[in-house]
């Protein structure tokens, strides 16, 4: 039986990890909401952002966080472009299935190009504060993890405020709830869907930069992320942003606690177990997720 | 097809039969013609791809459910065969079939969970399946060998390397013939009709009394069993298994790419796709060696196929031929407004309740119409 302080440490780490999961899963579920699209390339963009942060740091020595003002708008534009140039051209009848393959192909291209440009070598950013830690009620937490969590929390909060309190957010939520009805009340749903996509990809830029602070990155790392993220959005209910956030927290925490007793790899299976249990018991997801019923 | 006149159909059948015989003859004589063992191995690898994508097409082609995780069944087949030979001390080919049966049994609960959901969730489950198996087979090193690999003993220890390749070439060819035959039979059966009804409109099929869930599950298990046979045969041929390659999403994606490229509604679609992709992959590996550029090529190819010819090469080419010969419909209907009005009036005159509102669904019901009509959207 692990000591209480170790459990507490795991809880803290689990919450920090869950925050990052929540941010990334929110992006994924947003795509599904606005376009009924399963965006396999989300985690590939995540790794791309991480590489950009790493590269900027290696070349110029700037803090990886300073790449955010560049990558966030860049990814937003890329998201709008992916939606407008690629996804809207698919046949509506087979959109969901074909979008999976299309975004899969985008992921392959990104992975291949990253591997070509930076080789398969594992990379890591070394910062002045990399090894610094904070004592927190007996739990020791690395500063970089706190920064990553802070980034994720800020981005999620921003996303929440935007969705709740802006005209755009209202239009986006209306589009997610019922696209035809939204169009009927005068919302330009195509444009909104494009921006929604951009917004989702912008979260990948934030998440990727947060990831680069504290993990070793390599081109095929995105496969490692896509599974847990997909599991989270199914458990949370496809298309539901709060559902994704709750599921991300719960699963991140569980994973962290399981690591006390099991190896890291076995602890990761919790996502897949949760996925299969969800589908067997409640296919529409445990939190929210009215949309998922038909998909 | 009642609207075809009799004569072109007969010549079409003859042509098709001739092409089939020529392909079979070419395939059978390939080992003796191949200039070096290397070409033979490329041939075997392509045949392996062909069996895999044909097996994938049992689910993808008939029901329209796209599984990105069929690599899992191939990997399971390979590992089960290898483990049954090494730990269970079964003879190689007994192990192969036992492994396929085992995978088929395993596919039942997987299919049960996965097929409860449609579209997006199904794909997610199929991806998750590969990822979870990769985790398990890597972590459980004491049983599976983990990343050190699992060496599968060769089934014909006395043979030379080239003889070994030749035998496996014919084994893969036989398996391919078996898979194609099974697909062909299902395609013509009532069962196949039900599966295609699921592809077109699952709710309607269900309301018309098709036991959709059972049908999906059965075809999923059949598909898994064939995939496992291909994987197991590959294991026996290649002799060295590594979880990273056996349980890779990439292998599942290649199956989809090949089937889609050739055309999922056609018997030979996946086979044609496998030849193209198999050759292309070999070529890019030769040209670009160890760089990951083959990923970029595969990705771009997949993107192009999905965007521009989701029905595959075969319908695209037959549509083109028909257009050149002037037998098919042109992609843009060349009619005047007056003709259109006449047509509409004619249509309204004889009321046919069975003709649905959605022409897009109707024309797919037999899957054999020329591509031309499809281009008329909205």
XYZ file of C-alpha atoms in Angstrom:
673
model
C 0.000 0.000 0.000
C 1.590 3.304 -1.015
C 1.941 5.985 1.608
C -0.541 8.800 1.903
C 1.897 11.387 0.678
C 2.598 9.308 -2.421
C -1.108 9.044 -3.131
C -1.452 12.783 -2.674
C 1.448 13.355 -5.025
C -0.267 11.156 -7.617
C -3.521 13.027 -7.213
C -1.773 16.332 -7.808
C 0.042 14.991 -10.847
C -3.158 13.406 -12.102
C -5.011 16.699 -11.895
C -2.215 18.441 -13.771
C -2.217 15.769 -16.469
C -6.001 15.768 -16.599
C -5.962 19.483 -17.312
C -3.853 18.968 -20.401
C -6.031 16.061 -21.531
C -9.097 18.230 -20.997
C -7.773 20.996 -23.210
C -6.870 18.649 -26.047
C -10.043 16.600 -25.840
C -12.057 19.830 -25.877
C -10.547 20.611 -29.264
C -11.366 17.160 -30.588
C -14.914 17.244 -29.377
C -15.374 20.703 -30.852
C -14.597 19.378 -34.318
C -17.079 16.620 -33.843
C -19.677 19.087 -32.674
C -19.386 21.518 -35.545
C -18.661 19.163 -38.417
C -19.320 15.570 -37.224
C -15.689 14.995 -37.968
C -13.292 12.755 -36.101
C -10.055 14.638 -36.396
C -7.297 12.069 -36.208
C -4.697 14.714 -37.066
C -5.330 16.668 -33.867
C -2.534 14.997 -31.963
C -0.243 15.257 -34.988
C -0.726 19.029 -34.875
C -0.037 18.820 -31.176
C 3.344 17.257 -31.872
C 3.935 19.777 -34.656
C 3.416 22.631 -32.182
C 5.760 20.906 -29.750
C 8.394 20.630 -32.470
C 7.980 24.282 -33.424
C 8.494 25.281 -29.791
C 11.531 23.031 -29.533
C 12.985 24.288 -32.799
C 12.498 27.943 -31.900
C 14.167 27.297 -28.581
C 17.101 25.479 -30.160
C 17.691 28.069 -32.849
C 17.182 31.272 -30.911
C 17.145 30.225 -27.281
C 13.806 31.896 -26.640
C 11.457 30.480 -24.073
C 9.127 27.965 -25.760
C 6.153 29.882 -24.370
C 7.064 32.786 -26.626
C 6.221 30.698 -29.696
C 2.563 30.792 -28.679
C 1.769 34.206 -30.207
C 2.951 32.747 -33.517
C 1.653 29.189 -33.371
C -1.822 29.920 -32.025
C -2.899 32.203 -34.908
C -1.047 29.976 -37.361
C -2.903 26.900 -36.180
C -6.175 28.780 -36.180
C -5.688 29.628 -39.836
C -4.612 26.048 -40.567
C -7.784 24.778 -38.917
C -9.992 27.075 -40.957
C -8.106 25.992 -44.080
C -8.483 22.275 -43.302
C -12.191 22.746 -42.809
C -12.833 24.998 -45.791
C -10.481 23.423 -48.310
C -10.690 19.751 -47.427
C -13.576 18.696 -45.244
C -16.384 20.652 -46.862
C -15.551 19.000 -50.153
C -16.427 15.531 -48.935
C -19.804 14.058 -49.761
C -22.229 14.778 -46.942
C -23.521 11.204 -46.962
C -20.159 9.725 -46.026
C -18.650 12.733 -44.285
C -17.988 11.141 -40.909
C -16.211 8.072 -42.273
C -14.284 9.821 -44.991
C -13.213 12.664 -42.718
C -11.514 10.104 -40.518
C -9.466 8.923 -43.459
C -8.763 12.423 -44.707
C -7.530 13.670 -41.341
C -5.621 10.428 -40.949
C -3.804 11.219 -44.162
C -3.037 14.715 -42.846
C -1.575 13.103 -39.726
C 0.602 10.807 -41.833
C 1.899 13.718 -43.884
C 2.739 15.728 -40.756
C 4.460 12.765 -39.144
C 6.427 12.014 -42.290
C 7.508 15.621 -42.798
C 8.498 16.005 -39.145
C 10.543 12.846 -39.398
C 12.137 14.074 -42.585
C 12.951 17.531 -41.217
C 14.043 16.646 -37.706
C 14.789 12.879 -37.980
C 13.322 10.328 -35.625
C 15.650 11.318 -32.799
C 13.979 12.008 -29.483
C 14.132 15.696 -28.598
C 13.783 17.528 -25.352
C 13.873 21.164 -24.366
C 16.304 21.993 -21.579
C 15.263 25.085 -19.722
C 16.720 26.943 -16.775
C 13.696 26.030 -14.727
C 13.331 22.472 -16.050
C 14.454 20.826 -12.863
C 12.904 23.316 -10.467
C 10.107 22.065 -8.287
C 7.684 23.331 -5.735
C 6.870 21.794 -2.393
C 3.094 21.636 -2.110
C 1.663 20.130 1.104
C 4.306 17.429 0.973
C 3.912 16.761 -2.741
C 6.709 17.814 -5.019
C 5.561 19.242 -8.312
C 7.799 20.256 -11.178
C 7.411 23.897 -12.165
C 7.096 22.965 -15.849
C 4.094 20.771 -15.073
C 2.503 23.690 -13.241
C 3.161 25.979 -16.189
C 1.686 23.422 -18.564
C -1.376 23.113 -16.378
C -1.641 26.885 -16.120
C -1.556 27.147 -19.904
C -4.185 24.479 -20.301
C -6.400 26.014 -17.630
C -6.096 29.486 -19.127
C -6.890 28.210 -22.606
C -9.859 26.190 -21.370
C -11.166 29.129 -19.384
C -10.761 31.343 -22.418
C -12.581 28.789 -24.513
C -15.366 28.602 -21.939
C -15.772 32.378 -21.771
C -15.718 32.642 -25.531
C -18.352 29.933 -25.891
C -20.576 31.390 -23.152
C -20.320 35.122 -23.512
C -19.509 36.116 -27.058
C -21.741 36.353 -30.082
C -19.414 33.989 -31.876
C -19.628 31.496 -29.032
C -23.414 31.605 -29.114
C -23.412 31.066 -32.847
C -20.956 28.205 -32.464
C -23.060 26.527 -29.801
C -26.161 26.987 -31.890
C -24.389 25.420 -34.855
C -23.358 22.478 -32.711
C -26.851 21.981 -31.332
C -28.745 22.147 -34.572
C -27.098 23.246 -37.714
C -30.186 23.772 -39.842
C -31.967 25.739 -37.147
C -28.883 27.889 -36.654
C -28.803 28.604 -40.368
C -32.480 29.498 -40.260
C -31.971 32.200 -37.651
C -29.354 33.776 -39.860
C -26.094 32.268 -38.652
C -23.557 31.708 -41.397
C -22.945 28.142 -40.267
C -20.210 27.431 -42.813
C -18.136 30.326 -41.596
C -18.819 29.472 -37.970
C -17.858 25.847 -38.585
C -14.575 27.004 -40.108
C -13.821 29.213 -37.108
C -14.840 26.439 -34.750
C -12.329 24.208 -36.460
C -9.660 26.883 -36.205
C -10.433 27.259 -32.531
C -9.999 23.523 -32.018
C -6.658 23.524 -33.723
C -5.555 26.581 -31.755
C -6.014 24.501 -28.598
C -3.600 21.992 -30.111
C -1.014 24.770 -30.430
C -1.344 25.595 -26.733
C -1.353 21.936 -25.737
C 1.665 21.144 -27.888
C 3.692 23.961 -26.394
C 2.718 22.820 -22.911
C 3.754 19.305 -23.862
C 7.122 20.426 -25.198
C 8.037 21.935 -21.837
C 8.205 18.665 -20.078
C 8.267 15.631 -22.352
C 10.555 14.030 -24.823
C 9.105 14.379 -28.297
C 9.496 12.324 -31.482
C 7.519 12.306 -34.741
C 5.411 9.215 -34.079
C 4.463 10.354 -30.571
C 1.043 11.430 -31.771
C -0.167 7.810 -31.934
C 0.529 7.657 -28.247
C -1.831 10.564 -27.642
C -4.619 9.896 -30.066
C -5.870 6.778 -28.263
C -6.436 8.358 -24.847
C -7.925 11.487 -26.412
C -10.349 9.479 -28.526
C -11.326 7.435 -25.489
C -11.960 10.624 -23.535
C -14.304 12.113 -26.101
C -16.304 8.902 -26.378
C -16.590 8.559 -22.588
C -17.493 12.231 -22.313
C -20.018 12.013 -25.105
C -19.014 13.054 -28.601
C -19.550 16.736 -29.204
C -19.839 17.774 -25.585
C -17.049 20.094 -24.406
C -17.890 19.926 -20.675
C -18.273 16.150 -20.979
C -14.814 15.896 -22.505
C -13.344 18.028 -19.717
C -14.918 15.953 -16.945
C -13.946 12.660 -18.569
C -10.400 13.940 -19.138
C -10.028 14.879 -15.483
C -11.470 11.598 -14.249
C -9.406 9.420 -16.545
C -6.196 11.416 -16.093
C -6.570 11.096 -12.340
C -7.294 7.366 -12.559
C -4.300 6.823 -14.779
C -2.051 8.679 -12.380
C -3.324 6.699 -9.384
C -3.009 3.372 -11.197
C 0.617 4.154 -11.893
C 1.279 3.670 -8.192
C 0.563 -0.025 -8.480
C 1.052 -0.774 -12.165
C 3.628 0.111 -14.750
C 3.080 3.198 -16.905
C 2.020 1.147 -19.895
C -0.527 -0.931 -18.042
C -1.916 2.194 -16.387
C -2.587 3.595 -19.851
C -4.979 0.789 -20.621
C -7.491 2.506 -18.313
C -8.498 4.692 -21.263
C -9.318 1.738 -23.447
C -11.104 -0.115 -20.688
C -13.197 2.992 -20.100
C -13.861 3.241 -23.833
C -15.129 -0.319 -24.144
C -17.165 -0.116 -20.945
C -18.762 3.099 -22.173
C -19.744 1.552 -25.479
C -21.112 -1.566 -23.850
C -23.080 0.296 -21.176
C -23.834 3.760 -22.481
C -22.788 4.304 -26.089
C -23.784 7.973 -26.050
C -21.197 8.709 -23.376
C -21.427 9.342 -19.658
C -21.490 13.115 -19.569
C -23.701 15.140 -21.861
C -23.283 13.786 -25.333
C -26.784 13.928 -26.749
C -25.214 14.073 -30.201
C -23.361 10.834 -29.983
C -26.471 8.704 -29.985
C -26.695 8.608 -33.716
C -23.007 8.155 -34.341
C -29.208 -5.643 -65.243
C -32.268 -5.378 -67.409
C -31.365 -2.060 -68.972
C -28.210 -3.479 -70.564
C -28.771 -4.934 -73.974
C -27.781 -8.558 -74.410
C -24.844 -8.379 -76.782
C -22.469 -5.979 -75.044
C -23.043 -7.955 -71.906
C -21.901 -11.194 -73.463
C -18.771 -9.690 -74.949
C -18.221 -8.020 -71.598
C -18.397 -11.381 -69.852
C -16.005 -12.919 -72.346
C -13.594 -10.046 -71.961
C -13.774 -10.304 -68.223
C -13.191 -14.057 -68.319
C -10.203 -13.562 -70.607
C -8.737 -10.913 -68.362
C -9.267 -13.151 -65.345
C -7.517 -16.102 -67.020
C -4.637 -13.901 -68.138
C -4.225 -12.486 -64.627
C -4.309 -15.943 -63.073
C -1.756 -17.226 -65.606
C 0.496 -14.227 -64.939
C 0.175 -14.702 -61.193
C 0.956 -18.414 -61.417
C 4.007 -17.962 -63.606
C 5.383 -14.989 -61.664
C 7.779 -17.018 -59.441
C 9.464 -18.645 -62.433
C 9.679 -15.301 -64.251
C 10.843 -13.176 -61.333
C 14.435 -12.192 -62.048
C 15.587 -12.420 -58.455
C 14.398 -13.554 -55.027
C 13.942 -9.882 -54.198
C 11.186 -9.466 -56.796
C 9.627 -12.626 -55.458
C 9.515 -11.189 -51.954
C 7.920 -8.017 -53.320
C 5.353 -10.268 -54.977
C 4.700 -12.079 -51.697
C 4.381 -8.817 -49.801
C 1.915 -7.509 -52.373
C -0.087 -10.725 -52.188
C -0.137 -10.391 -48.416
C -1.455 -6.856 -48.832
C -4.042 -8.119 -51.303
C -5.333 -10.769 -48.891
C -5.413 -8.238 -46.058
C -7.324 -5.602 -47.994
C -9.714 -8.160 -49.462
C -10.355 -9.398 -45.933
C -10.866 -5.817 -44.788
C -13.322 -5.344 -47.607
C -15.712 -7.888 -46.098
C -16.610 -5.246 -43.541
C -15.664 -2.053 -45.361
C -17.070 -2.889 -48.755
C -20.299 -4.615 -47.781
C -21.388 -2.657 -44.743
C -19.559 0.645 -45.227
C -18.128 0.497 -41.701
C -14.551 1.704 -41.972
C -12.231 -0.080 -39.609
C -8.816 1.448 -39.165
C -7.877 -1.274 -36.734
C -7.834 -4.410 -38.823
C -4.084 -4.482 -38.312
C -4.974 -5.771 -34.860
C -6.451 -8.971 -36.264
C -3.478 -9.514 -38.563
C -1.142 -9.004 -35.626
C -3.170 -11.305 -33.409
C -3.180 -13.950 -36.126
C 0.582 -13.703 -36.503
C 1.240 -13.781 -32.775
C -1.256 -16.547 -32.073
C 0.295 -18.661 -34.809
C 3.802 -17.967 -33.555
C 2.923 -18.660 -29.929
C 1.020 -21.841 -30.782
C 4.061 -23.094 -32.680
C 6.667 -22.095 -30.105
C 4.790 -22.575 -26.810
C 2.042 -24.956 -27.889
C 4.352 -27.016 -30.129
C 1.694 -27.421 -32.760
C 2.674 -28.057 -36.382
C 2.895 -24.759 -38.272
C -0.222 -25.031 -40.391
C -2.380 -26.518 -37.657
C -1.306 -23.535 -35.572
C -2.228 -21.195 -38.400
C -5.810 -22.400 -38.595
C -6.160 -22.715 -34.830
C -4.974 -19.113 -34.559
C -7.513 -17.942 -37.116
C -10.283 -19.734 -35.216
C -9.069 -18.157 -31.979
C -9.064 -14.681 -33.493
C -12.545 -15.272 -34.881
C -13.768 -16.133 -31.376
C -12.023 -13.057 -29.999
C -13.596 -10.888 -32.683
C -17.067 -11.673 -31.346
C -16.861 -9.572 -28.149
C -14.867 -6.895 -29.978
C -17.491 -6.725 -32.694
C -20.202 -6.758 -30.054
C -18.834 -3.576 -28.492
C -17.693 -1.900 -31.690
C -20.749 -2.524 -33.835
C -23.147 -1.143 -31.277
C -22.069 2.277 -32.432
C -21.897 3.695 -35.906
C -19.589 5.896 -37.877
C -17.231 7.876 -35.750
C -17.342 5.755 -32.624
C -16.772 2.580 -34.603
C -13.613 3.999 -36.120
C -12.440 5.170 -32.716
C -12.970 1.699 -31.292
C -11.071 0.127 -34.144
C -8.134 2.454 -33.548
C -8.281 1.807 -29.832
C -8.139 -1.920 -30.478
C -4.774 -1.662 -32.193
C -3.362 0.687 -29.576
C -4.444 -1.469 -26.644
C -3.022 -4.615 -28.228
C 0.238 -2.815 -28.900
C 0.411 -1.876 -25.224
C -0.401 -5.395 -24.074
C 1.993 -7.165 -26.398
C 4.810 -4.791 -25.549
C 4.272 -4.943 -21.808
C 3.647 -8.657 -21.487
C 7.182 -9.455 -22.587
C 7.455 -12.693 -20.616
C 4.814 -14.261 -22.834
C 5.049 -12.458 -26.153
C 8.722 -11.617 -26.255
C 7.875 -7.919 -26.093
C 10.013 -5.628 -28.177
C 12.761 -8.252 -28.336
C 10.555 -9.932 -30.883
C 9.143 -13.402 -31.304
C 10.913 -15.795 -33.615
C 8.573 -18.138 -35.434
C 10.280 -21.302 -36.638
C 10.038 -21.965 -40.338
C 7.552 -24.572 -41.413
C 9.905 -26.082 -44.000
C 13.300 -26.195 -42.339
C 14.971 -28.257 -45.045
C 14.198 -25.911 -47.928
C 16.450 -23.312 -49.455
C 15.567 -19.674 -49.065
C 14.307 -19.257 -52.623
C 12.248 -22.460 -52.469
C 10.799 -21.201 -49.223
C 9.747 -17.956 -50.876
C 8.231 -19.828 -53.781
C 6.110 -22.060 -51.566
C 4.841 -19.067 -49.636
C 4.075 -17.216 -52.811
C 1.685 -19.986 -53.811
C 0.268 -20.262 -50.298
C -0.574 -16.558 -50.311
C -2.017 -16.888 -53.790
C -4.230 -19.744 -52.619
C -5.382 -17.760 -49.609
C -6.147 -14.795 -51.836
C -8.221 -17.002 -54.133
C -10.100 -18.312 -51.103
C -10.803 -14.812 -49.799
C -11.941 -13.594 -53.208
C -14.185 -16.620 -53.613
C -15.752 -16.018 -50.199
C -16.345 -12.353 -51.062
C -17.837 -13.318 -54.404
C -20.220 -15.805 -52.810
C -21.350 -13.327 -50.150
C -21.752 -10.667 -52.822
C -24.321 -12.837 -54.560
C -26.124 -14.115 -51.507
C -29.110 -12.895 -49.577
C -26.721 -12.289 -46.704
C -24.674 -9.991 -48.915
C -27.803 -8.171 -49.979
C -28.617 -7.511 -46.332
C -25.112 -6.224 -45.691
C -25.316 -3.854 -48.623
C -28.680 -2.663 -47.365
C -26.911 -1.750 -44.118
C -24.408 0.231 -46.112
C -27.096 2.183 -47.902
C -29.419 2.883 -45.023
C -29.110 0.929 -41.830
C -32.348 2.184 -40.303
C -34.411 1.310 -43.334
C -32.764 -2.101 -43.614
C -33.599 -2.756 -39.998
C -37.180 -1.658 -40.358
C -37.558 -3.957 -43.348
C -36.632 -6.891 -41.170
C -32.954 -7.377 -41.901
C -31.260 -8.671 -38.751
C -28.675 -5.935 -39.149
C -26.790 -6.490 -35.932
C -26.301 -10.217 -36.485
C -25.311 -9.653 -40.097
C -22.720 -7.049 -39.148
C -21.300 -9.247 -36.436
C -21.073 -12.315 -38.688
C -19.303 -10.476 -41.466
C -17.016 -8.791 -38.945
C -15.970 -12.196 -37.607
C -15.468 -13.604 -41.117
C -13.345 -10.595 -41.979
C -11.307 -10.960 -38.790
C -10.696 -14.648 -39.490
C -9.380 -14.010 -42.991
C -7.243 -11.140 -41.748
C -5.837 -13.434 -39.066
C -5.041 -16.107 -41.657
C -3.131 -13.548 -43.701
C -1.322 -12.325 -40.599
C -0.483 -15.862 -39.487
C 0.835 -16.829 -42.895
C 2.937 -13.701 -42.879
C 4.291 -14.704 -39.472
C 5.273 -18.138 -40.762
C 6.895 -16.630 -43.825
C 8.694 -13.702 -42.235
C 9.600 -15.588 -39.085
C 10.178 -12.623 -36.782
C 7.437 -10.635 -35.096
C 7.668 -7.276 -33.376
C 4.640 -5.658 -31.702
C 5.467 -2.240 -33.162
C 4.997 -3.556 -36.688
C 2.318 -6.147 -36.005
C 0.030 -3.803 -34.121
C 0.425 -0.658 -36.116
C -2.381 1.659 -37.136
C -0.433 2.136 -40.317
C -1.031 -1.429 -41.478
C -4.752 -0.988 -40.906
C -4.651 2.289 -42.786
C -2.874 0.632 -45.691
C -5.675 -1.927 -45.914
C -8.213 0.884 -46.119
C -6.127 2.794 -48.625
C -5.712 -0.226 -50.888
C -9.361 -1.201 -50.799
C -10.526 2.351 -51.343
C -8.012 2.978 -54.094
C -9.151 0.004 -56.125
C -12.813 0.340 -55.237
C -14.575 -1.182 -52.254
C -17.648 -2.232 -54.175
C -15.676 -4.409 -56.523
C -14.356 -7.890 -56.054
C -10.952 -7.015 -57.478
C -10.804 -3.485 -56.084
C -8.680 -4.284 -53.033
C -6.470 -6.561 -55.137
C -5.765 -3.809 -57.645
C -5.154 -1.333 -54.828
C -2.766 -3.773 -53.166
C -0.714 -4.134 -56.329
C -0.456 -0.357 -56.715
C 0.295 0.375 -53.069
C 2.559 -2.650 -52.617
C 4.651 -1.641 -55.584
C 4.609 2.026 -54.605
C 5.770 1.292 -51.061
C 8.567 -0.947 -52.271
C 9.611 1.713 -54.753
C 9.647 4.529 -52.207
C 11.602 2.341 -49.790
C 14.191 1.687 -52.481
C 14.395 5.317 -53.550
C 14.227 7.054 -50.220
C 15.611 4.378 -47.965
C 15.066 4.999 -44.309
C 13.513 8.438 -44.499
C 9.902 8.650 -43.405
C 8.909 10.052 -46.772
C 6.931 6.916 -47.549
C 4.535 8.123 -44.848
C 4.110 11.374 -46.714
C 3.421 9.518 -49.965
C 0.947 7.184 -48.322
C -0.742 10.136 -46.660
C -0.984 12.145 -49.855
C -2.260 9.150 -51.797
C -4.894 8.455 -49.169
C -5.921 12.101 -49.204
C -6.205 12.189 -52.987
C -8.245 8.989 -53.063
C -10.624 10.200 -50.356
C -11.036 13.620 -51.923
C -11.225 12.844 -55.603
C -12.136 9.226 -56.138
C -13.772 7.768 -53.060
C -15.249 5.049 -55.250
C -11.874 3.858 -56.397
C -9.937 3.333 -59.581
C -12.168 0.651 -61.083
C -15.365 2.744 -61.227
C -13.347 5.783 -62.296
C -11.734 3.891 -65.180
C -14.861 2.021 -66.282
C -16.711 5.331 -66.192
C -14.017 6.877 -68.338
C -14.081 4.004 -70.848
C -17.834 4.160 -71.057
C -17.636 7.877 -71.691
C -15.012 7.479 -74.430
C -17.057 4.759 -76.095
C -20.112 6.907 -75.710
C -22.075 4.231 -73.906
C -22.117 5.789 -70.514
C -23.683 8.944 -69.263
C -21.629 12.078 -69.439
C -20.784 13.658 -66.165
C -22.660 16.785 -67.038
C -26.077 15.981 -68.365
C -26.339 17.595 -71.736
C -30.032 18.326 -71.892
C -31.968 21.445 -72.572
C -34.390 22.958 -70.148
C -37.236 21.860 -72.400
C -36.065 18.255 -72.317
C -35.790 18.436 -68.566
C -39.323 19.750 -68.277
C -40.625 16.970 -70.515
C -38.826 14.443 -68.417
C -40.271 15.857 -65.247
C -43.776 15.868 -66.628
C -43.354 12.315 -67.763
C -42.173 11.353 -64.323
C -45.053 13.025 -62.636
C -47.450 11.354 -65.045
C -46.675 7.807 -63.975
C -46.639 7.699 -60.251
C -44.106 5.240 -59.010
C -44.145 5.262 -55.244
C -41.005 3.168 -54.960
C -38.835 5.756 -56.553
C -37.366 7.508 -53.560
C -36.710 11.159 -53.182
C -33.073 10.619 -52.678
C -31.510 9.672 -55.948
C -28.137 9.453 -54.304
C -29.242 6.461 -52.299
C -31.186 4.804 -55.051
C -28.409 4.646 -57.523
C -26.152 2.960 -55.042
C -28.405 0.009 -54.519
C -26.587 -2.249 -56.913
C -23.291 -0.469 -56.911
C -22.685 -1.154 -60.560
C -23.822 1.948 -62.275
C -21.349 3.938 -64.281
C -19.619 6.650 -62.400
C -20.998 9.366 -64.607
C -24.341 9.806 -62.935
C -22.688 10.208 -59.616
C -21.084 13.460 -60.622
C -24.462 15.128 -60.845
C -24.758 16.489 -57.375
C -27.526 18.605 -55.999
